PDB file of N, CA and C in Angstrom:
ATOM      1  N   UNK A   1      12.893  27.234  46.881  1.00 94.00           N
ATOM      2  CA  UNK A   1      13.459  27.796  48.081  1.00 94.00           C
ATOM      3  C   UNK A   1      12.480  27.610  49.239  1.00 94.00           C
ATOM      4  N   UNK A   2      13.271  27.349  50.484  1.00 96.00           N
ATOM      5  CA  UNK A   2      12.447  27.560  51.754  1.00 96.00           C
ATOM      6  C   UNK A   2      11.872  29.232  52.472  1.00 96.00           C
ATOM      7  N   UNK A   3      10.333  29.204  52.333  1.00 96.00           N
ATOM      8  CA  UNK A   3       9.920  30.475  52.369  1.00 96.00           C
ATOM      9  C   UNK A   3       9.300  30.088  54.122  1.00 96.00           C
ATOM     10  N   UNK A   4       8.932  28.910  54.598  1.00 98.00           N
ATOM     11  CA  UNK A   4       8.063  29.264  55.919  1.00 98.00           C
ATOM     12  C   UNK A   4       8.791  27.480  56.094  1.00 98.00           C
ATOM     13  N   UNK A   5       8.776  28.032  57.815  1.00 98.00           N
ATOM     14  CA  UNK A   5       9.072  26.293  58.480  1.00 98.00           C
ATOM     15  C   UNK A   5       8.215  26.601  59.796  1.00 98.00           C
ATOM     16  N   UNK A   6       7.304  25.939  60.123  1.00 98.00           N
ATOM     17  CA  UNK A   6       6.975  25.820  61.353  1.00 98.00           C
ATOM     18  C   UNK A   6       6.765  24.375  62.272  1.00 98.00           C
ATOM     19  N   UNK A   7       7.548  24.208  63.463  1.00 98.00           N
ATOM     20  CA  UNK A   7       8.136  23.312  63.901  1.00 98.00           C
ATOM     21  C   UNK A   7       7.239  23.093  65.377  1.00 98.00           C
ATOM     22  N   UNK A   8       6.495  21.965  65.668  1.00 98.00           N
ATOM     23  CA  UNK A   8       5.932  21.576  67.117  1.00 98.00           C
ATOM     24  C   UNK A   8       6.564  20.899  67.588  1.00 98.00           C
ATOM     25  N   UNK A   9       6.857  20.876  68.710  1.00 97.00           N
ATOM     26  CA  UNK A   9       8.065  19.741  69.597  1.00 97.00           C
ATOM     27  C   UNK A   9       6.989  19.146  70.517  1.00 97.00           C
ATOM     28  N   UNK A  10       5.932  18.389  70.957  1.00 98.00           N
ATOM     29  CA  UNK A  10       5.063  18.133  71.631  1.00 98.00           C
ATOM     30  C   UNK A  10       6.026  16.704  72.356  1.00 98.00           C
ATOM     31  N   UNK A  11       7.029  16.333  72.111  1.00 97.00           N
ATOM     32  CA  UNK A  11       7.407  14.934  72.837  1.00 97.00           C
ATOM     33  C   UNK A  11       8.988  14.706  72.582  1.00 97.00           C
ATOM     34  N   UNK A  12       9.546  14.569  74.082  1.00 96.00           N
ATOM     35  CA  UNK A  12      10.923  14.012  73.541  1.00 96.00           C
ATOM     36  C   UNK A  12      11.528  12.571  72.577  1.00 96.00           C
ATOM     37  N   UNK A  13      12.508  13.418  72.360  1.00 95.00           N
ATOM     38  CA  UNK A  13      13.215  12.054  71.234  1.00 95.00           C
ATOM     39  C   UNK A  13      14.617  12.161  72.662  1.00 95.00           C
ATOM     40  N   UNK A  14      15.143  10.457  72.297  1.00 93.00           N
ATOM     41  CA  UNK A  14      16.044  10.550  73.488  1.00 93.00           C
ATOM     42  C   UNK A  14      17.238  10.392  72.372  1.00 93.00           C
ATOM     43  N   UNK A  15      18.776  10.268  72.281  1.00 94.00           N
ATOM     44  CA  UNK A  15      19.666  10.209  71.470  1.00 94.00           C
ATOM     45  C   UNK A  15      19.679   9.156  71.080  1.00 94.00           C
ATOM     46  N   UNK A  16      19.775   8.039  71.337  1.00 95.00           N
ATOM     47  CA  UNK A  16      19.664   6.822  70.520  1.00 95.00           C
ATOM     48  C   UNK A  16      18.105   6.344  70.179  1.00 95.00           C
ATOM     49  N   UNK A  17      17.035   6.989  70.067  1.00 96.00           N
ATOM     50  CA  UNK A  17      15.740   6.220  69.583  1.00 96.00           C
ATOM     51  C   UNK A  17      15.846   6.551  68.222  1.00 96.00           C
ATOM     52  N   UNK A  18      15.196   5.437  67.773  1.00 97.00           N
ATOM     53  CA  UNK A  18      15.168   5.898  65.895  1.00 97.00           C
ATOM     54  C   UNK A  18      13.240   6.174  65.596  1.00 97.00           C
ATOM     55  N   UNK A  19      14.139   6.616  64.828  1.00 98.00           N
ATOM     56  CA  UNK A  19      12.824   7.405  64.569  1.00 98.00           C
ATOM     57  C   UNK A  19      11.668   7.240  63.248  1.00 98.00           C
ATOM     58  N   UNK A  20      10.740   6.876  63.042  1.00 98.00           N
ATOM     59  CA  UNK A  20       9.809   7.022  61.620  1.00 98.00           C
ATOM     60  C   UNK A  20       9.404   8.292  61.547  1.00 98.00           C
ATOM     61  N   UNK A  21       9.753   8.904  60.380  1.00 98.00           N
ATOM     62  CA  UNK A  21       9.127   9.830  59.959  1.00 98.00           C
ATOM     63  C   UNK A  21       8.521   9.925  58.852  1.00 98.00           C
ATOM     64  N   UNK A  22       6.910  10.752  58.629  1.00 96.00           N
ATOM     65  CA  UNK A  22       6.364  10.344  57.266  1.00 96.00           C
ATOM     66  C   UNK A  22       6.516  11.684  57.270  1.00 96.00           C
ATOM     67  N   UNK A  23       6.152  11.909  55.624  1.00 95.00           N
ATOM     68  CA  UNK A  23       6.131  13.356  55.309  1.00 95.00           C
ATOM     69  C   UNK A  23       5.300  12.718  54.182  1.00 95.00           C
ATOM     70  N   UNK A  24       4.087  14.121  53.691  1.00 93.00           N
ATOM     71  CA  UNK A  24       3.217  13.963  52.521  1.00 93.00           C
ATOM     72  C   UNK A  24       2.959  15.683  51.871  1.00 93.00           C
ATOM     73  N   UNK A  25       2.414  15.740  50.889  1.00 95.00           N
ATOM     74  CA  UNK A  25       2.238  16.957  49.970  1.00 95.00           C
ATOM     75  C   UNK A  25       0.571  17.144  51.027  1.00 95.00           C
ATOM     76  N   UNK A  26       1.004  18.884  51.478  1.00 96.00           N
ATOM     77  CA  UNK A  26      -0.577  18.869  52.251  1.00 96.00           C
ATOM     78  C   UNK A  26      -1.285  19.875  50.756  1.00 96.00           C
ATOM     79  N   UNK A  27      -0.267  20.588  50.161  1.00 96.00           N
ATOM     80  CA  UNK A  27      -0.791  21.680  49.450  1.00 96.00           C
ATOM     81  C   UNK A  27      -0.224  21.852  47.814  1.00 96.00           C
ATOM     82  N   UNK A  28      -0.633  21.772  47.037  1.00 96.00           N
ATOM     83  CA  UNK A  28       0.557  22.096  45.690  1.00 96.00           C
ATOM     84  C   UNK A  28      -0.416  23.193  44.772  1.00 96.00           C
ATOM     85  N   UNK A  29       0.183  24.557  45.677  1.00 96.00           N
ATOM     86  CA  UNK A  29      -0.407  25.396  44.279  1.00 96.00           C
ATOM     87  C   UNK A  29       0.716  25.877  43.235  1.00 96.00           C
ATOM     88  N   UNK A  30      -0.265  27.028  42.692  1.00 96.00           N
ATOM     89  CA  UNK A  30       0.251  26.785  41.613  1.00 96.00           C
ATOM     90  C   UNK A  30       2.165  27.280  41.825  1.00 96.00           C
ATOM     91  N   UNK A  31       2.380  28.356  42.896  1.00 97.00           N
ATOM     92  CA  UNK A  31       3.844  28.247  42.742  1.00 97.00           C
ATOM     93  C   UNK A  31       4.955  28.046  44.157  1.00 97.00           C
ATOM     94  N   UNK A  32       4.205  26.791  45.045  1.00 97.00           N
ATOM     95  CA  UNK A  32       4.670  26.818  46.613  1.00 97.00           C
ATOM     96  C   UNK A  32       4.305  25.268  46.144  1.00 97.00           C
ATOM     97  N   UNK A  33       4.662  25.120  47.182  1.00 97.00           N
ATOM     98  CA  UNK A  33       3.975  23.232  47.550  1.00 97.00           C
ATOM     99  C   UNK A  33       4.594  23.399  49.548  1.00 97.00           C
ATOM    100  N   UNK A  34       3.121  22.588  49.742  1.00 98.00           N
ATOM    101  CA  UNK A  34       3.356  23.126  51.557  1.00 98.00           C
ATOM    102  C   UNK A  34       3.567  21.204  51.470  1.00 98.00           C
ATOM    103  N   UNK A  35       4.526  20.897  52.542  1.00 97.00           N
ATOM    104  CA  UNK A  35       4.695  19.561  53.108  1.00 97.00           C
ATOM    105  C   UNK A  35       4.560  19.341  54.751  1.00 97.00           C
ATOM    106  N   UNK A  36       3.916  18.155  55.131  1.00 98.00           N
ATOM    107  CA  UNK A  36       3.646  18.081  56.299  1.00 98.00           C
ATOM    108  C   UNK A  36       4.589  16.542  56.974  1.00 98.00           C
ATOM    109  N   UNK A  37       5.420  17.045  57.760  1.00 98.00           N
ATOM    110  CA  UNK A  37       6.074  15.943  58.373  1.00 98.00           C
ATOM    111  C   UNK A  37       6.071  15.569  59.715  1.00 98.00           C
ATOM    112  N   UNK A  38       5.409  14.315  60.443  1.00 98.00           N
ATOM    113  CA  UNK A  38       5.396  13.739  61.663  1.00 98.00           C
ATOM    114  C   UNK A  38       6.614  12.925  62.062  1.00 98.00           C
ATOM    115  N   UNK A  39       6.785  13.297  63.217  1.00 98.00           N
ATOM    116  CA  UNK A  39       8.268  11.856  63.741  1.00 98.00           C
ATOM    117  C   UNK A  39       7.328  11.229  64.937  1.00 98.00           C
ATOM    118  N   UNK A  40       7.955   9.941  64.818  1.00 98.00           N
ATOM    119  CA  UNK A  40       7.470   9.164  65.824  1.00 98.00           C
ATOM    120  C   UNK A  40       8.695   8.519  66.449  1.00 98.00           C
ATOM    121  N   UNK A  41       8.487   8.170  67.655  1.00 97.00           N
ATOM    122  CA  UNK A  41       9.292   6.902  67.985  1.00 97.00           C
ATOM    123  C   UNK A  41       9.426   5.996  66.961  1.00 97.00           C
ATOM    124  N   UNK A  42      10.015   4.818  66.841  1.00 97.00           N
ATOM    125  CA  UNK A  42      10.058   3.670  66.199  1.00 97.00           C
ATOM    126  C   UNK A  42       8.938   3.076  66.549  1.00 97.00           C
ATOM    127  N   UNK A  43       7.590   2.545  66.111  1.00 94.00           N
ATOM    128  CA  UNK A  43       7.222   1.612  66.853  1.00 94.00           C
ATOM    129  C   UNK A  43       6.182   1.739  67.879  1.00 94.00           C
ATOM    130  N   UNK A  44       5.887   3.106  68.318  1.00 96.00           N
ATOM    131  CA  UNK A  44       5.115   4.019  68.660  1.00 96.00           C
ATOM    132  C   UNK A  44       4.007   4.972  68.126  1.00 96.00           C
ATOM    133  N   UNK A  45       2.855   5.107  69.072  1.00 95.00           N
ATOM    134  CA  UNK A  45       2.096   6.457  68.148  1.00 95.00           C
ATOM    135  C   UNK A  45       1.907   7.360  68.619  1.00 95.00           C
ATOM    136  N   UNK A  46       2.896   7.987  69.890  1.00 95.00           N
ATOM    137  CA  UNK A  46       3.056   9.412  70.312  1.00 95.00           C
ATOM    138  C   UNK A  46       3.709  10.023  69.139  1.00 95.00           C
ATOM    139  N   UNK A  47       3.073  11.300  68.910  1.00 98.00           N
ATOM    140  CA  UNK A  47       3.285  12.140  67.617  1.00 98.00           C
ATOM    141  C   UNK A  47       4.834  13.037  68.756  1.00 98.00           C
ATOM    142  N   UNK A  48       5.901  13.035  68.036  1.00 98.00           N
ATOM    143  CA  UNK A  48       6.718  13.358  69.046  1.00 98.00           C
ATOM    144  C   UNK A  48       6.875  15.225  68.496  1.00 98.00           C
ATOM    145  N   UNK A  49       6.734  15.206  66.990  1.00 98.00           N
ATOM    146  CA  UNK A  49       7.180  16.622  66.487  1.00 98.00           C
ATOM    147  C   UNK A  49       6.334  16.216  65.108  1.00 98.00           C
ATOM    148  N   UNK A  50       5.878  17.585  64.872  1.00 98.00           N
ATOM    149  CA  UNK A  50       5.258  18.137  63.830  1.00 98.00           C
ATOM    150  C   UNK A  50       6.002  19.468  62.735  1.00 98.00           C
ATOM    151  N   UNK A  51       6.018  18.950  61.580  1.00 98.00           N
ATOM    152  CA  UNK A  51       7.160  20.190  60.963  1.00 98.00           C
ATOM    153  C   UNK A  51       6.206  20.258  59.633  1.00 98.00           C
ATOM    154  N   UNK A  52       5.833  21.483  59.226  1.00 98.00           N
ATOM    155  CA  UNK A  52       4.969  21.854  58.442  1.00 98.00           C
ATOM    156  C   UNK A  52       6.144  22.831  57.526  1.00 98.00           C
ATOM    157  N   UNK A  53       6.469  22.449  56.339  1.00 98.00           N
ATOM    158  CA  UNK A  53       7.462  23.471  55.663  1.00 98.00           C
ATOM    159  C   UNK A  53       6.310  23.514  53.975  1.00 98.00           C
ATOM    160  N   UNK A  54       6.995  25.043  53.831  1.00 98.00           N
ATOM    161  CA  UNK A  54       6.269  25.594  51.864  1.00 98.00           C
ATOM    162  C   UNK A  54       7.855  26.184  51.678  1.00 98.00           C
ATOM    163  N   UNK A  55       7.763  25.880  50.548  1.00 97.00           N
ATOM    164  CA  UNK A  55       8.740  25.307  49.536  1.00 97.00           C
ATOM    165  C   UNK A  55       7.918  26.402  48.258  1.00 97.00           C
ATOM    166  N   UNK A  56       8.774  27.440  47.696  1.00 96.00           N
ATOM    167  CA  UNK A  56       7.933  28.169  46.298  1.00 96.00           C
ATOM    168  C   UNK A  56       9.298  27.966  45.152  1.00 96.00           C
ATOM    169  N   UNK A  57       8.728  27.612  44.056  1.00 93.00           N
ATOM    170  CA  UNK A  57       9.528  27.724  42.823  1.00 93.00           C
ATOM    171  C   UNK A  57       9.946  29.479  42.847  1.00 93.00           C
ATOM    172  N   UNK A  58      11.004  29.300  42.319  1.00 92.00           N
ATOM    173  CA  UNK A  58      12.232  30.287  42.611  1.00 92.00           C
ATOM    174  C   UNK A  58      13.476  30.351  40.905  1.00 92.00           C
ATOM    175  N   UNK A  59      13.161  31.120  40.316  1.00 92.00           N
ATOM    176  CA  UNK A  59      14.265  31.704  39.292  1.00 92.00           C
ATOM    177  C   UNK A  59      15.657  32.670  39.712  1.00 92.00           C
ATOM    178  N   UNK A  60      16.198  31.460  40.127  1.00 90.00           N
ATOM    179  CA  UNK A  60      17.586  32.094  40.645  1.00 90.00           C
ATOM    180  C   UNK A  60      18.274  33.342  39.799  1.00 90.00           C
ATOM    181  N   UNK A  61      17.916  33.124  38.619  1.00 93.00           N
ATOM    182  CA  UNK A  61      18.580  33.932  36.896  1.00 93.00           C
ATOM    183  C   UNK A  61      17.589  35.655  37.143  1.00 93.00           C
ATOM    184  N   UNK A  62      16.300  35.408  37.338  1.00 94.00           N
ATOM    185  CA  UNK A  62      15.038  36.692  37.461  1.00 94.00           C
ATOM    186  C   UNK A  62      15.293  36.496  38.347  1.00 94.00           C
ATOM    187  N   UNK A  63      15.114  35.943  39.536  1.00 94.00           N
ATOM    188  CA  UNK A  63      15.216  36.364  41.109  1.00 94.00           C
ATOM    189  C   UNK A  63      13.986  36.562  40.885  1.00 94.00           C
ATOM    190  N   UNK A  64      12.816  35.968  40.993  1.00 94.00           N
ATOM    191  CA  UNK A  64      11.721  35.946  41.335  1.00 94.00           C
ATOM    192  C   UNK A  64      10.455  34.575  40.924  1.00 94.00           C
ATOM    193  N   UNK A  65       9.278  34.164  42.117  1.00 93.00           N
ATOM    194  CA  UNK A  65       9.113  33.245  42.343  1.00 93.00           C
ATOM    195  C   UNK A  65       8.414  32.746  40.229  1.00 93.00           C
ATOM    196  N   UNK A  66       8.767  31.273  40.592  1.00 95.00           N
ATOM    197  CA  UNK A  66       8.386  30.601  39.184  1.00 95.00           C
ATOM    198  C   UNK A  66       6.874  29.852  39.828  1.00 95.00           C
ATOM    199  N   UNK A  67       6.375  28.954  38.312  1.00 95.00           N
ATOM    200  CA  UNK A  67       4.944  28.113  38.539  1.00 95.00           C
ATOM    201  C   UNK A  67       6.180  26.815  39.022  1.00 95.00           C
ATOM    202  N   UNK A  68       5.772  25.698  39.719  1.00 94.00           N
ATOM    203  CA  UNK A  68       6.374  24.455  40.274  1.00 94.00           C
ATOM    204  C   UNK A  68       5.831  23.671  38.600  1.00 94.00           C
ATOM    205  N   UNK A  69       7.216  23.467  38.198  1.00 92.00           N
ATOM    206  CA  UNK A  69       7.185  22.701  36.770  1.00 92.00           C
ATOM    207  C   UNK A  69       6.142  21.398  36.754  1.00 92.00           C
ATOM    208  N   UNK A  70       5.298  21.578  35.693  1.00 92.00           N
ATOM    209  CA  UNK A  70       4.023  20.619  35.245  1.00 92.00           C
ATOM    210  C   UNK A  70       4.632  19.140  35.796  1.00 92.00           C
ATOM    211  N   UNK A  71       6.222  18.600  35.732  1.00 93.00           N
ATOM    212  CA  UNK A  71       6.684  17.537  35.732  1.00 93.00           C
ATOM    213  C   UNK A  71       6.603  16.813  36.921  1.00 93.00           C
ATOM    214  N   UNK A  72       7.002  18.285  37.957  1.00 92.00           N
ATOM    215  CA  UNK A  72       6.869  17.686  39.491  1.00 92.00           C
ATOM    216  C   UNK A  72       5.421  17.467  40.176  1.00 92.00           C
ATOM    217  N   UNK A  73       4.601  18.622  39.222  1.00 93.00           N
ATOM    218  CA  UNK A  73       3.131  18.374  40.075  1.00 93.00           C
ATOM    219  C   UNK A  73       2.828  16.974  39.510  1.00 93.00           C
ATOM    220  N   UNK A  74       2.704  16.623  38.155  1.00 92.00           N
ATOM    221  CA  UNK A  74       2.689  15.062  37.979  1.00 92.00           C
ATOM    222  C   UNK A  74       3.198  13.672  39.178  1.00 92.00           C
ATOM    223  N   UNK A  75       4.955  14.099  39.027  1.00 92.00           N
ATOM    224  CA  UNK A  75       4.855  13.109  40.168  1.00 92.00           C
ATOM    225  C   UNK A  75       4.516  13.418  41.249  1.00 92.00           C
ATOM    226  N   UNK A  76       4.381  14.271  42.250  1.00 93.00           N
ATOM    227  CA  UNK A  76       3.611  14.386  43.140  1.00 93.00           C
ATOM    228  C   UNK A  76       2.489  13.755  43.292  1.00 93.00           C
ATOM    229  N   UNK A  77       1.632  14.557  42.347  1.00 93.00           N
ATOM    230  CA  UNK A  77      -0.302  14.111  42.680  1.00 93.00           C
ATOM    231  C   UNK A  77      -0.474  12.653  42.116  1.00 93.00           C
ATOM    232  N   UNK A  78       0.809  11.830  41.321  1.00 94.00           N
ATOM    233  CA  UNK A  78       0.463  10.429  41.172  1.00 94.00           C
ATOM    234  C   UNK A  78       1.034   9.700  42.613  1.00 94.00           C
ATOM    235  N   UNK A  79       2.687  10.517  43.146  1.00 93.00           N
ATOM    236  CA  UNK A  79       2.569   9.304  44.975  1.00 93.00           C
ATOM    237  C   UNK A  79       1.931   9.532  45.365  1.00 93.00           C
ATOM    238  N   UNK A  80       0.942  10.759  45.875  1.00 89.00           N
ATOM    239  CA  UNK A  80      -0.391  11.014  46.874  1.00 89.00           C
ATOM    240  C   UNK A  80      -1.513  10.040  46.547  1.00 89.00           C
ATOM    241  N   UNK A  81      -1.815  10.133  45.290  1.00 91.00           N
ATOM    242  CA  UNK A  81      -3.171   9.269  44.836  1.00 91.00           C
ATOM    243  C   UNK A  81      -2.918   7.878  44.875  1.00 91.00           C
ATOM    244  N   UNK A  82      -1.424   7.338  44.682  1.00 94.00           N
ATOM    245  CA  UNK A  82      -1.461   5.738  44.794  1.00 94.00           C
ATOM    246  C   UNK A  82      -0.318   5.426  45.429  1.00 94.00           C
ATOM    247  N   UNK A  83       0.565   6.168  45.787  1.00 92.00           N
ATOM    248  CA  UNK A  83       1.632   5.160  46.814  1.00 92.00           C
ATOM    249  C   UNK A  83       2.877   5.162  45.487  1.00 92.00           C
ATOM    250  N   UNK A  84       2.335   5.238  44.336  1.00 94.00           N
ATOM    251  CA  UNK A  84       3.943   4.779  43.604  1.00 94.00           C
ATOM    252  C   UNK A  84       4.819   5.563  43.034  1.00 94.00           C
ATOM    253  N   UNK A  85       5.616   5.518  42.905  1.00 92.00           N
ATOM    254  CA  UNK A  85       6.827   6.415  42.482  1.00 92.00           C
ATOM    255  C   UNK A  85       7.400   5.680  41.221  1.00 92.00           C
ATOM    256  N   UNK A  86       6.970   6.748  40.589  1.00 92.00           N
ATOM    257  CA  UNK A  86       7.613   7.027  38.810  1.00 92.00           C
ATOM    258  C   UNK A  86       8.427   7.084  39.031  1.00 92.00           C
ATOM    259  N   UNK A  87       9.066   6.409  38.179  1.00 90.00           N
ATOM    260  CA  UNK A  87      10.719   6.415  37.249  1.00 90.00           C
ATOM    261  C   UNK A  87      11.133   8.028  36.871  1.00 90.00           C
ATOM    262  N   UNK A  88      11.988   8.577  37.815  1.00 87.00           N
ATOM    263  CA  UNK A  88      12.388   9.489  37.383  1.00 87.00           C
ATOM    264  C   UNK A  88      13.153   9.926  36.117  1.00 87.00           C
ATOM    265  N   UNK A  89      13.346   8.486  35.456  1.00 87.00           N
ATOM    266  CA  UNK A  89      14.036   9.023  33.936  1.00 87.00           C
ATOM    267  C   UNK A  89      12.977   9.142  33.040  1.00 87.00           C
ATOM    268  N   UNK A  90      11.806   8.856  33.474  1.00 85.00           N
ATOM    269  CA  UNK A  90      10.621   9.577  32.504  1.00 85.00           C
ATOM    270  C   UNK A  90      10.162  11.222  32.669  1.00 85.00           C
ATOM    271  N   UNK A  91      10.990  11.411  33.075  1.00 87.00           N
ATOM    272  CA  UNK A  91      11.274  13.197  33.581  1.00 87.00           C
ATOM    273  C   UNK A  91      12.228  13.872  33.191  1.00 87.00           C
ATOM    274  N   UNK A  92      12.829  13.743  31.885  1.00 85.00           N
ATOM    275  CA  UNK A  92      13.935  14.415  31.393  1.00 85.00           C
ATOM    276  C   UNK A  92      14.420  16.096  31.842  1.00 85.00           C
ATOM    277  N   UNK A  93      13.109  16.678  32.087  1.00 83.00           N
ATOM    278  CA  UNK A  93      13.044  17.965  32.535  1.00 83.00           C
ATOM    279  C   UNK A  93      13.560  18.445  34.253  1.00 83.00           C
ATOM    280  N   UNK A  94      13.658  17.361  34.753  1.00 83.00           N
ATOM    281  CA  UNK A  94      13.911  17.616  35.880  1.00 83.00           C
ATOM    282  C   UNK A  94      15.017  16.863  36.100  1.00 83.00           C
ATOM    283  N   UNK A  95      15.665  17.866  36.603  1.00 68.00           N
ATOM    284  CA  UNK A  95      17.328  17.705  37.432  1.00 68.00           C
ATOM    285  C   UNK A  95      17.481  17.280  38.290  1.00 68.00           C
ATOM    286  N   UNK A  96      18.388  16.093  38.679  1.00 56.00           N
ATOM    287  CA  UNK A  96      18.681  15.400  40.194  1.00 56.00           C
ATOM    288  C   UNK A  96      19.526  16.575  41.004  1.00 56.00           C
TER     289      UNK A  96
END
């Protein structure tokens, strides 16, 4: 579940510009994971908006927060450390 969003608008976007946006894992404890996302112009390196969101594992059944399953911190801390993305069918545990 979404527990915190905080949003910087430092630069306009006009309606037709497209946009790059990266997003990366800034934080993964043991039961949140904080993500940090920049937009840019296309093509540009004015930082136009900054969106910082935490994300906590959540037991809909207990209604109260869970640990972020061993499966996801795996793939996580392997795209951060090298860029690649596992085969999600080596993740039986985790649900699309």
């Amino acid at each position: 579940v979404v527990v915190k969003v905080t949003a910087e608008f430092l630069a306009p976007a006009l309606l037709d510009d497209l946009l790059d946006i990266y997003t990366r894992v800034t934080r993964l404890g043991e039961k949140s994971i904080t993500m940090l996302s920049e937009v840019y112009r296309q093509g540009e390196d004015t930082l136009l908006c900054r969106v910082e969101v935490v994300y906590a594992g959540w037991d809909g059944v207990a209604r109260r927060s869970k640990a972020i399953p061993d499966d996801l911190r795996r793939l996580i801390t392997h795209f951060e450390a090298t860029g690649e993305v596992l085969p999600i069918e080596g993740f039986p545990n985790l649900r699309v």
